[in-house]
PDB file of C-alpha atoms in Angstrom:
ATOM      1  CA  UNK A 278       7.978  -9.691 -21.476  1.00 48.00           C
ATOM      2  CA  UNK A 279       5.838  -6.620 -22.156  1.00 51.00           C
ATOM      3  CA  UNK A 280       5.220  -5.301 -18.645  1.00 51.00           C
ATOM      4  CA  UNK A 281       7.500  -2.565 -17.272  1.00 62.00           C
ATOM      5  CA  UNK A 282      10.016  -3.250 -14.540  1.00 62.00           C
ATOM      6  CA  UNK A 283       8.522  -2.857 -11.072  1.00 63.00           C
ATOM      7  CA  UNK A 284       5.050  -3.902 -12.232  1.00 73.00           C
ATOM      8  CA  UNK A 285       3.605  -5.977  -9.377  1.00 80.00           C
ATOM      9  CA  UNK A 286       0.301  -6.439  -7.601  1.00 86.00           C
ATOM     10  CA  UNK A 287       0.083  -5.278  -3.966  1.00 92.00           C
ATOM     11  CA  UNK A 288      -0.378  -7.730  -1.082  1.00 93.00           C
ATOM     12  CA  UNK A 289      -3.772  -9.459  -1.124  1.00 95.00           C
ATOM     13  CA  UNK A 290      -5.472  -7.372   1.625  1.00 94.00           C
ATOM     14  CA  UNK A 291      -4.547  -4.152  -0.178  1.00 96.00           C
ATOM     15  CA  UNK A 292      -5.595  -5.590  -3.531  1.00 95.00           C
ATOM     16  CA  UNK A 293      -8.994  -6.737  -2.274  1.00 97.00           C
ATOM     17  CA  UNK A 294      -9.672  -3.399  -0.596  1.00 97.00           C
ATOM     18  CA  UNK A 295      -8.548  -1.466  -3.656  1.00 97.00           C
ATOM     19  CA  UNK A 296     -10.690  -3.493  -6.046  1.00 97.00           C
ATOM     20  CA  UNK A 297     -13.685  -3.114  -3.741  1.00 98.00           C
ATOM     21  CA  UNK A 298     -13.171   0.657  -3.664  1.00 98.00           C
ATOM     22  CA  UNK A 299     -12.866   0.766  -7.468  1.00 97.00           C
ATOM     23  CA  UNK A 300     -16.091  -1.219  -7.823  1.00 98.00           C
ATOM     24  CA  UNK A 301     -17.904   1.026  -5.338  1.00 98.00           C
ATOM     25  CA  UNK A 302     -16.798   4.304  -6.936  1.00 97.00           C
ATOM     26  CA  UNK A 303     -17.162   3.004 -10.485  1.00 96.00           C
ATOM     27  CA  UNK A 304     -20.655   1.726  -9.753  1.00 97.00           C
ATOM     28  CA  UNK A 305     -21.679   5.002  -8.133  1.00 97.00           C
ATOM     29  CA  UNK A 306     -20.471   6.948 -11.161  1.00 96.00           C
ATOM     30  CA  UNK A 307     -22.232   4.604 -13.580  1.00 93.00           C
ATOM     31  CA  UNK A 308     -25.512   4.995 -11.705  1.00 95.00           C
ATOM     32  CA  UNK A 309     -25.097   8.776 -11.746  1.00 93.00           C
ATOM     33  CA  UNK A 310     -24.959   8.680 -15.545  1.00 90.00           C
ATOM     34  CA  UNK A 311     -22.563  11.664 -15.768  1.00 91.00           C
ATOM     35  CA  UNK A 312     -22.279  13.899 -18.796  1.00 88.00           C
ATOM     36  CA  UNK A 313     -18.889  13.318 -20.438  1.00 89.00           C
ATOM     37  CA  UNK A 314     -17.242  15.953 -22.595  1.00 89.00           C
ATOM     38  CA  UNK A 315     -13.958  17.724 -23.193  1.00 91.00           C
ATOM     39  CA  UNK A 316     -14.395  19.594 -19.933  1.00 93.00           C
ATOM     40  CA  UNK A 317     -14.382  16.566 -17.634  1.00 95.00           C
ATOM     41  CA  UNK A 318     -11.373  15.031 -19.414  1.00 95.00           C
ATOM     42  CA  UNK A 319      -9.419  18.257 -18.916  1.00 95.00           C
ATOM     43  CA  UNK A 320     -10.669  18.485 -15.330  1.00 97.00           C
ATOM     44  CA  UNK A 321      -9.256  15.024 -14.660  1.00 97.00           C
ATOM     45  CA  UNK A 322      -5.833  15.894 -16.133  1.00 97.00           C
ATOM     46  CA  UNK A 323      -4.410  17.213 -12.814  1.00 98.00           C
ATOM     47  CA  UNK A 324      -5.282  13.869 -11.250  1.00 98.00           C
ATOM     48  CA  UNK A 325      -2.976  12.178 -13.744  1.00 97.00           C
ATOM     49  CA  UNK A 326      -0.205  14.371 -12.361  1.00 97.00           C
ATOM     50  CA  UNK A 327      -1.261  13.410  -8.826  1.00 98.00           C
ATOM     51  CA  UNK A 328      -0.942   9.702  -9.591  1.00 97.00           C
ATOM     52  CA  UNK A 329       2.330   9.982 -11.479  1.00 97.00           C
ATOM     53  CA  UNK A 330       3.863  12.168  -8.766  1.00 97.00           C
ATOM     54  CA  UNK A 331       2.781   9.786  -6.015  1.00 97.00           C
ATOM     55  CA  UNK A 332       4.380   6.937  -7.946  1.00 96.00           C
ATOM     56  CA  UNK A 333       7.599   8.963  -8.206  1.00 96.00           C
ATOM     57  CA  UNK A 334       7.570   9.299  -4.409  1.00 97.00           C
ATOM     58  CA  UNK A 335       7.030   5.545  -4.184  1.00 96.00           C
ATOM     59  CA  UNK A 336      10.024   4.871  -6.451  1.00 93.00           C
ATOM     60  CA  UNK A 337      12.152   7.160  -4.280  1.00 95.00           C
ATOM     61  CA  UNK A 338      10.846   5.430  -1.126  1.00 95.00           C
ATOM     62  CA  UNK A 339       9.548   8.721   0.246  1.00 96.00           C
ATOM     63  CA  UNK A 340       6.139   7.389   1.322  1.00 96.00           C
ATOM     64  CA  UNK A 341       5.115   5.601   4.550  1.00 95.00           C
ATOM     65  CA  UNK A 342       5.280   1.822   4.384  1.00 95.00           C
ATOM     66  CA  UNK A 343       1.587   1.585   5.284  1.00 95.00           C
ATOM     67  CA  UNK A 344       0.476   3.290   2.041  1.00 95.00           C
ATOM     68  CA  UNK A 345       3.342   2.255  -0.243  1.00 96.00           C
ATOM     69  CA  UNK A 346       1.485  -0.812  -1.669  1.00 95.00           C
ATOM     70  CA  UNK A 347      -1.208   1.555  -2.949  1.00 96.00           C
ATOM     71  CA  UNK A 348       1.279   3.666  -4.907  1.00 96.00           C
ATOM     72  CA  UNK A 349       3.225   1.069  -6.879  1.00 94.00           C
ATOM     73  CA  UNK A 350       2.396   0.067 -10.438  1.00 89.00           C
ATOM     74  CA  UNK A 351      -0.370  -0.700 -11.281  1.00 90.00           C
ATOM     75  CA  UNK A 352      -1.944   0.074  -7.878  1.00 95.00           C
ATOM     76  CA  UNK A 353      -1.397   3.822  -8.154  1.00 96.00           C
ATOM     77  CA  UNK A 354      -3.736   4.013 -11.175  1.00 94.00           C
ATOM     78  CA  UNK A 355      -6.547   2.402  -9.210  1.00 96.00           C
ATOM     79  CA  UNK A 356      -5.837   4.486  -6.102  1.00 97.00           C
ATOM     80  CA  UNK A 357      -5.967   7.698  -8.113  1.00 97.00           C
ATOM     81  CA  UNK A 358      -9.171   6.610  -9.835  1.00 97.00           C
ATOM     82  CA  UNK A 359     -10.853   5.938  -6.493  1.00 98.00           C
ATOM     83  CA  UNK A 360     -10.055   9.389  -5.099  1.00 98.00           C
ATOM     84  CA  UNK A 361     -10.692  11.324  -8.322  1.00 98.00           C
ATOM     85  CA  UNK A 362     -13.852   9.328  -9.008  1.00 97.00           C
ATOM     86  CA  UNK A 363     -15.156  10.021  -5.510  1.00 97.00           C
ATOM     87  CA  UNK A 364     -14.575  13.746  -5.992  1.00 97.00           C
ATOM     88  CA  UNK A 365     -16.349  13.584  -9.358  1.00 97.00           C
ATOM     89  CA  UNK A 366     -19.299  11.719  -7.825  1.00 97.00           C
ATOM     90  CA  UNK A 367     -19.647  14.275  -5.037  1.00 96.00           C
ATOM     91  CA  UNK A 368     -19.468  17.044  -7.630  1.00 95.00           C
ATOM     92  CA  UNK A 369     -22.257  15.431  -9.644  1.00 95.00           C
ATOM     93  CA  UNK A 370     -24.468  15.183  -6.574  1.00 93.00           C
ATOM     94  CA  UNK A 371     -23.781  18.634  -5.126  1.00 93.00           C
ATOM     95  CA  UNK A 372     -22.918  20.979  -7.991  1.00 88.00           C
ATOM     96  CA  UNK A 373     -24.446  22.126 -11.253  1.00 89.00           C
ATOM     97  CA  UNK A 374     -20.894  22.299 -12.602  1.00 93.00           C
ATOM     98  CA  UNK A 375     -19.261  19.039 -11.410  1.00 93.00           C
ATOM     99  CA  UNK A 376     -16.099  19.653 -13.442  1.00 95.00           C
ATOM    100  CA  UNK A 377     -15.215  22.615 -11.225  1.00 95.00           C
ATOM    101  CA  UNK A 378     -14.653  20.665  -7.963  1.00 96.00           C
ATOM    102  CA  UNK A 379     -12.861  17.914  -9.902  1.00 97.00           C
ATOM    103  CA  UNK A 380     -10.296  20.283 -11.373  1.00 97.00           C
ATOM    104  CA  UNK A 381     -10.043  22.424  -8.229  1.00 97.00           C
ATOM    105  CA  UNK A 382      -9.327  19.543  -5.876  1.00 98.00           C
ATOM    106  CA  UNK A 383      -7.057  17.952  -8.487  1.00 98.00           C
ATOM    107  CA  UNK A 384      -4.933  21.075  -8.871  1.00 98.00           C
ATOM    108  CA  UNK A 385      -4.609  21.438  -5.095  1.00 98.00           C
ATOM    109  CA  UNK A 386      -3.675  17.762  -4.684  1.00 98.00           C
ATOM    110  CA  UNK A 387      -1.161  17.847  -7.545  1.00 98.00           C
ATOM    111  CA  UNK A 388       0.401  21.034  -6.204  1.00 98.00           C
ATOM    112  CA  UNK A 389       0.723  19.538  -2.735  1.00 98.00           C
ATOM    113  CA  UNK A 390       2.360  16.317  -3.916  1.00 98.00           C
ATOM    114  CA  UNK A 391       4.761  18.090  -6.284  1.00 98.00           C
ATOM    115  CA  UNK A 392       5.623  20.693  -3.626  1.00 98.00           C
ATOM    116  CA  UNK A 393       6.447  17.932  -1.148  1.00 97.00           C
ATOM    117  CA  UNK A 394       8.646  16.177  -3.703  1.00 97.00           C
ATOM    118  CA  UNK A 395      10.493  19.394  -4.538  1.00 97.00           C
ATOM    119  CA  UNK A 396      10.976  20.258  -0.869  1.00 96.00           C
ATOM    120  CA  UNK A 397      12.297  16.784  -0.137  1.00 95.00           C
ATOM    121  CA  UNK A 398      14.506  16.802  -3.221  1.00 95.00           C
ATOM    122  CA  UNK A 399      15.925  20.243  -2.472  1.00 94.00           C
ATOM    123  CA  UNK A 400      17.758  18.754   0.489  1.00 90.00           C
ATOM    124  CA  UNK A 401      20.227  17.194  -1.956  1.00 88.00           C
ATOM    125  CA  UNK A 402      19.781  19.687  -4.782  1.00 91.00           C
ATOM    126  CA  UNK A 403      17.339  19.982  -7.669  1.00 95.00           C
ATOM    127  CA  UNK A 404      18.142  19.451 -11.340  1.00 94.00           C
ATOM    128  CA  UNK A 405      15.935  21.914 -13.207  1.00 95.00           C
ATOM    129  CA  UNK A 406      17.627  22.792 -16.509  1.00 96.00           C
ATOM    130  CA  UNK A 407      17.140  19.702 -18.688  1.00 96.00           C
ATOM    131  CA  UNK A 408      13.658  18.831 -17.365  1.00 97.00           C
ATOM    132  CA  UNK A 409      12.583  22.417 -18.112  1.00 97.00           C
ATOM    133  CA  UNK A 410      14.065  22.196 -21.606  1.00 97.00           C
ATOM    134  CA  UNK A 411      12.280  18.876 -22.097  1.00 97.00           C
ATOM    135  CA  UNK A 412       8.943  20.389 -21.047  1.00 98.00           C
ATOM    136  CA  UNK A 413       9.427  23.310 -23.442  1.00 98.00           C
ATOM    137  CA  UNK A 414      10.302  21.012 -26.350  1.00 98.00           C
ATOM    138  CA  UNK A 415       7.310  18.767 -25.592  1.00 98.00           C
ATOM    139  CA  UNK A 416       4.949  21.739 -25.639  1.00 98.00           C
ATOM    140  CA  UNK A 417       6.515  22.999 -28.883  1.00 98.00           C
ATOM    141  CA  UNK A 418       6.257  19.622 -30.620  1.00 98.00           C
ATOM    142  CA  UNK A 419       2.703  18.982 -29.477  1.00 98.00           C
ATOM    143  CA  UNK A 420       1.598  22.489 -30.448  1.00 97.00           C
ATOM    144  CA  UNK A 421       3.199  22.191 -33.875  1.00 98.00           C
ATOM    145  CA  UNK A 422       1.669  18.765 -34.484  1.00 97.00           C
ATOM    146  CA  UNK A 423      -1.764  19.927 -33.345  1.00 97.00           C
ATOM    147  CA  UNK A 424      -1.558  22.982 -35.614  1.00 97.00           C
ATOM    148  CA  UNK A 425      -0.561  20.763 -38.543  1.00 97.00           C
ATOM    149  CA  UNK A 426      -3.450  18.413 -37.784  1.00 97.00           C
ATOM    150  CA  UNK A 427      -5.836  21.335 -37.615  1.00 96.00           C
ATOM    151  CA  UNK A 428      -4.633  22.459 -41.046  1.00 97.00           C
ATOM    152  CA  UNK A 429      -4.659  19.044 -42.753  1.00 96.00           C
ATOM    153  CA  UNK A 430      -7.537  17.358 -40.862  1.00 96.00           C
ATOM    154  CA  UNK A 431      -9.788  20.110 -39.482  1.00 97.00           C
ATOM    155  CA  UNK A 432     -12.610  17.645 -38.877  1.00 96.00           C
ATOM    156  CA  UNK A 433     -10.338  15.651 -36.531  1.00 97.00           C
ATOM    157  CA  UNK A 434      -9.432  18.614 -34.333  1.00 97.00           C
ATOM    158  CA  UNK A 435     -13.065  19.771 -34.348  1.00 96.00           C
ATOM    159  CA  UNK A 436     -14.275  16.363 -33.167  1.00 96.00           C
ATOM    160  CA  UNK A 437     -11.595  15.525 -30.597  1.00 97.00           C
ATOM    161  CA  UNK A 438     -11.131  19.065 -29.302  1.00 96.00           C
ATOM    162  CA  UNK A 439      -8.940  19.688 -26.299  1.00 95.00           C
ATOM    163  CA  UNK A 440      -8.893  15.971 -25.488  1.00 97.00           C
ATOM    164  CA  UNK A 441      -7.090  15.300 -28.763  1.00 97.00           C
ATOM    165  CA  UNK A 442      -4.603  18.064 -27.988  1.00 97.00           C
ATOM    166  CA  UNK A 443      -4.087  16.600 -24.517  1.00 97.00           C
ATOM    167  CA  UNK A 444      -3.372  13.172 -26.018  1.00 97.00           C
ATOM    168  CA  UNK A 445      -0.724  14.630 -28.329  1.00 97.00           C
ATOM    169  CA  UNK A 446       0.848  16.635 -25.516  1.00 98.00           C
ATOM    170  CA  UNK A 447       0.853  13.684 -23.127  1.00 97.00           C
ATOM    171  CA  UNK A 448       2.720  11.440 -25.528  1.00 97.00           C
ATOM    172  CA  UNK A 449       5.026  14.259 -26.593  1.00 98.00           C
ATOM    173  CA  UNK A 450       5.934  14.801 -22.937  1.00 98.00           C
ATOM    174  CA  UNK A 451       6.518  11.085 -22.389  1.00 96.00           C
ATOM    175  CA  UNK A 452       8.666  10.798 -25.521  1.00 96.00           C
ATOM    176  CA  UNK A 453      10.758  13.909 -24.961  1.00 97.00           C
ATOM    177  CA  UNK A 454      11.277  13.248 -21.257  1.00 96.00           C
ATOM    178  CA  UNK A 455      12.405   9.704 -22.064  1.00 95.00           C
ATOM    179  CA  UNK A 456      14.855  11.037 -24.643  1.00 95.00           C
ATOM    180  CA  UNK A 457      16.211  13.589 -22.166  1.00 96.00           C
ATOM    181  CA  UNK A 458      16.581  10.940 -19.480  1.00 95.00           C
ATOM    182  CA  UNK A 459      18.317   8.416 -21.708  1.00 93.00           C
ATOM    183  CA  UNK A 460      20.534  10.716 -23.778  1.00 95.00           C
ATOM    184  CA  UNK A 461      21.370  13.478 -21.301  1.00 93.00           C
ATOM    185  CA  UNK A 462      20.801  12.350 -17.727  1.00 93.00           C
ATOM    186  CA  UNK A 463      21.871   8.705 -17.747  1.00 88.00           C
ATOM    187  CA  UNK A 464      18.494   7.168 -16.926  1.00 89.00           C
ATOM    188  CA  UNK A 465      17.265   3.877 -18.338  1.00 82.00           C
ATOM    189  CA  UNK A 466      13.869   2.845 -19.714  1.00 80.00           C
ATOM    190  CA  UNK A 467      11.686   0.418 -17.752  1.00 78.00           C
ATOM    191  CA  UNK A 468       9.202  -0.517 -20.486  1.00 83.00           C
ATOM    192  CA  UNK A 469      10.363  -3.373 -22.769  1.00 81.00           C
ATOM    193  CA  UNK A 470       8.656  -2.035 -25.913  1.00 83.00           C
ATOM    194  CA  UNK A 471      10.212   1.385 -25.429  1.00 86.00           C
ATOM    195  CA  UNK A 472      13.602  -0.191 -24.779  1.00 87.00           C
ATOM    196  CA  UNK A 473      13.280  -2.081 -28.063  1.00 90.00           C
ATOM    197  CA  UNK A 474      12.802   1.197 -29.962  1.00 90.00           C
ATOM    198  CA  UNK A 475      15.789   2.711 -28.172  1.00 90.00           C
ATOM    199  CA  UNK A 476      17.869  -0.365 -28.999  1.00 89.00           C
ATOM    200  CA  UNK A 477      17.022   0.037 -32.681  1.00 92.00           C
ATOM    201  CA  UNK A 478      18.108   3.674 -32.529  1.00 89.00           C
ATOM    202  CA  UNK A 479      21.324   2.637 -30.795  1.00 90.00           C
ATOM    203  CA  UNK A 480      22.156   0.348 -33.707  1.00 91.00           C
ATOM    204  CA  UNK A 481      21.910   3.166 -36.259  1.00 89.00           C
ATOM    205  CA  UNK A 482      24.903   5.229 -37.453  1.00 89.00           C
ATOM    206  CA  UNK A 483      23.215   8.355 -36.051  1.00 86.00           C
ATOM    207  CA  UNK A 484      23.461   7.135 -32.455  1.00 87.00           C
ATOM    208  CA  UNK A 485      26.873   8.633 -31.731  1.00 86.00           C
ATOM    209  CA  UNK A 486      25.876  12.083 -32.995  1.00 82.00           C
ATOM    210  CA  UNK A 487      22.169  12.386 -32.200  1.00 86.00           C
ATOM    211  CA  UNK A 488      21.736   9.841 -29.423  1.00 90.00           C
ATOM    212  CA  UNK A 489      18.921   7.283 -29.323  1.00 92.00           C
ATOM    213  CA  UNK A 490      15.951   9.242 -28.042  1.00 92.00           C
ATOM    214  CA  UNK A 491      15.054  10.937 -31.330  1.00 94.00           C
ATOM    215  CA  UNK A 492      13.622   7.728 -32.821  1.00 94.00           C
ATOM    216  CA  UNK A 493      11.478   7.145 -29.751  1.00 94.00           C
ATOM    217  CA  UNK A 494      10.106  10.692 -30.030  1.00 96.00           C
ATOM    218  CA  UNK A 495       9.332  10.168 -33.706  1.00 96.00           C
ATOM    219  CA  UNK A 496       7.607   6.823 -33.153  1.00 95.00           C
ATOM    220  CA  UNK A 497       5.557   8.040 -30.183  1.00 96.00           C
ATOM    221  CA  UNK A 498       4.329  11.157 -31.953  1.00 97.00           C
ATOM    222  CA  UNK A 499       3.444   9.208 -35.100  1.00 97.00           C
ATOM    223  CA  UNK A 500       1.416   6.690 -33.077  1.00 96.00           C
ATOM    224  CA  UNK A 501      -0.292   9.412 -31.039  1.00 97.00           C
ATOM    225  CA  UNK A 502      -1.221  11.325 -34.188  1.00 97.00           C
ATOM    226  CA  UNK A 503      -2.614   8.183 -35.785  1.00 97.00           C
ATOM    227  CA  UNK A 504      -4.687   7.349 -32.709  1.00 96.00           C
ATOM    228  CA  UNK A 505      -6.168  10.851 -32.510  1.00 97.00           C
ATOM    229  CA  UNK A 506      -7.150  10.696 -36.188  1.00 97.00           C
ATOM    230  CA  UNK A 507      -8.701   7.253 -35.780  1.00 96.00           C
ATOM    231  CA  UNK A 508     -10.643   8.333 -32.688  1.00 96.00           C
ATOM    232  CA  UNK A 509     -12.317  11.275 -34.406  1.00 96.00           C
ATOM    233  CA  UNK A 510     -15.178   9.196 -35.825  1.00 95.00           C
ATOM    234  CA  UNK A 511     -15.573   7.307 -32.540  1.00 94.00           C
ATOM    235  CA  UNK A 512     -15.900  10.569 -30.597  1.00 95.00           C
ATOM    236  CA  UNK A 513     -18.511  11.841 -33.060  1.00 95.00           C
ATOM    237  CA  UNK A 514     -20.546   8.628 -32.861  1.00 94.00           C
ATOM    238  CA  UNK A 515     -20.309   8.087 -29.103  1.00 94.00           C
ATOM    239  CA  UNK A 516     -18.951  11.174 -27.293  1.00 93.00           C
ATOM    240  CA  UNK A 517     -19.085   9.586 -23.842  1.00 92.00           C
ATOM    241  CA  UNK A 518     -16.977   6.522 -24.586  1.00 93.00           C
ATOM    242  CA  UNK A 519     -14.925   8.328 -27.213  1.00 95.00           C
ATOM    243  CA  UNK A 520     -13.810  11.151 -24.926  1.00 96.00           C
ATOM    244  CA  UNK A 521     -13.153   8.788 -22.014  1.00 94.00           C
ATOM    245  CA  UNK A 522     -11.048   6.399 -24.099  1.00 95.00           C
ATOM    246  CA  UNK A 523      -9.154   9.184 -25.861  1.00 96.00           C
ATOM    247  CA  UNK A 524      -8.571  10.758 -22.462  1.00 96.00           C
ATOM    248  CA  UNK A 525      -7.189   7.422 -21.275  1.00 95.00           C
ATOM    249  CA  UNK A 526      -4.846   7.414 -24.278  1.00 95.00           C
ATOM    250  CA  UNK A 527      -3.615  10.847 -23.221  1.00 96.00           C
ATOM    251  CA  UNK A 528      -3.193   9.679 -19.632  1.00 96.00           C
ATOM    252  CA  UNK A 529      -0.950   6.807 -20.761  1.00 93.00           C
ATOM    253  CA  UNK A 530       1.445   9.466 -22.072  1.00 95.00           C
ATOM    254  CA  UNK A 531       0.956  12.313 -19.609  1.00 97.00           C
ATOM    255  CA  UNK A 532       1.371  10.111 -16.536  1.00 95.00           C
ATOM    256  CA  UNK A 533       4.797   8.650 -17.410  1.00 94.00           C
ATOM    257  CA  UNK A 534       5.939  12.008 -18.795  1.00 96.00           C
ATOM    258  CA  UNK A 535       5.081  13.899 -15.612  1.00 97.00           C
ATOM    259  CA  UNK A 536       6.608  11.071 -13.560  1.00 96.00           C
ATOM    260  CA  UNK A 537       9.844  11.311 -15.558  1.00 96.00           C
ATOM    261  CA  UNK A 538      10.191  15.068 -15.180  1.00 97.00           C
ATOM    262  CA  UNK A 539       9.563  15.061 -11.436  1.00 97.00           C
ATOM    263  CA  UNK A 540      11.959  12.161 -10.919  1.00 96.00           C
ATOM    264  CA  UNK A 541      14.675  13.901 -12.966  1.00 96.00           C
ATOM    265  CA  UNK A 542      14.263  17.134 -11.011  1.00 97.00           C
ATOM    266  CA  UNK A 543      14.413  15.702  -7.503  1.00 96.00           C
ATOM    267  CA  UNK A 544      17.257  13.243  -8.132  1.00 90.00           C
ATOM    268  CA  UNK A 545      19.747  15.967  -9.005  1.00 65.00           C
TER     269      UNK A 545
END
């Protein structure tokens, strides 16, 4: 089994409606032939936080039953795409700078969802210390790795730009937050592949002293670094597909990482 726990399709009416909405928005964007660059990938980053935060609310059962099927996994990815894509499409049609409405609406939406989660979680107390430490360590690791990449492979950082940095940060956040959850807060890991890495670390003599999360951090950062390096040529040859796919790689890390931190904070 390679799918994470809780991975399930929504009821058929929701699924059909969601797929139709994805097709409609995706088709509209394709016909608009949007310019894709670093700026739009960064503008879409807050929407990753929106989706991951909504899924955290779903896990906590803090959403109405009528919309819950849209916020499970993998439905929440499609739901977020529909809304973010619609905002992007409107921006393309109405603004000379379509990235601006995308990031503006995304920041407002992310702030609203996170604020609601924090307000709801504060009723039973918030756990801020370790998630904050985890965020700081993730930023430090990603910044150090990006600086090292810039020194050893300047052509890679020049080609991938901020999208490459976002990919490294996203996977650093996912890795560090997982390590914090497993080693310090008593959480488990829902993804089978990640659990396998943690199980290997648990079998090592270092487990009793250093815990099991360190190996997961090391593996995740090594893979993320390798992917960014490999994508450099792709981005140079086809910036549109290259930036979108590298942005998707970053989202695969940033989404779970943001989800972890919010869940840790509000379940104090």
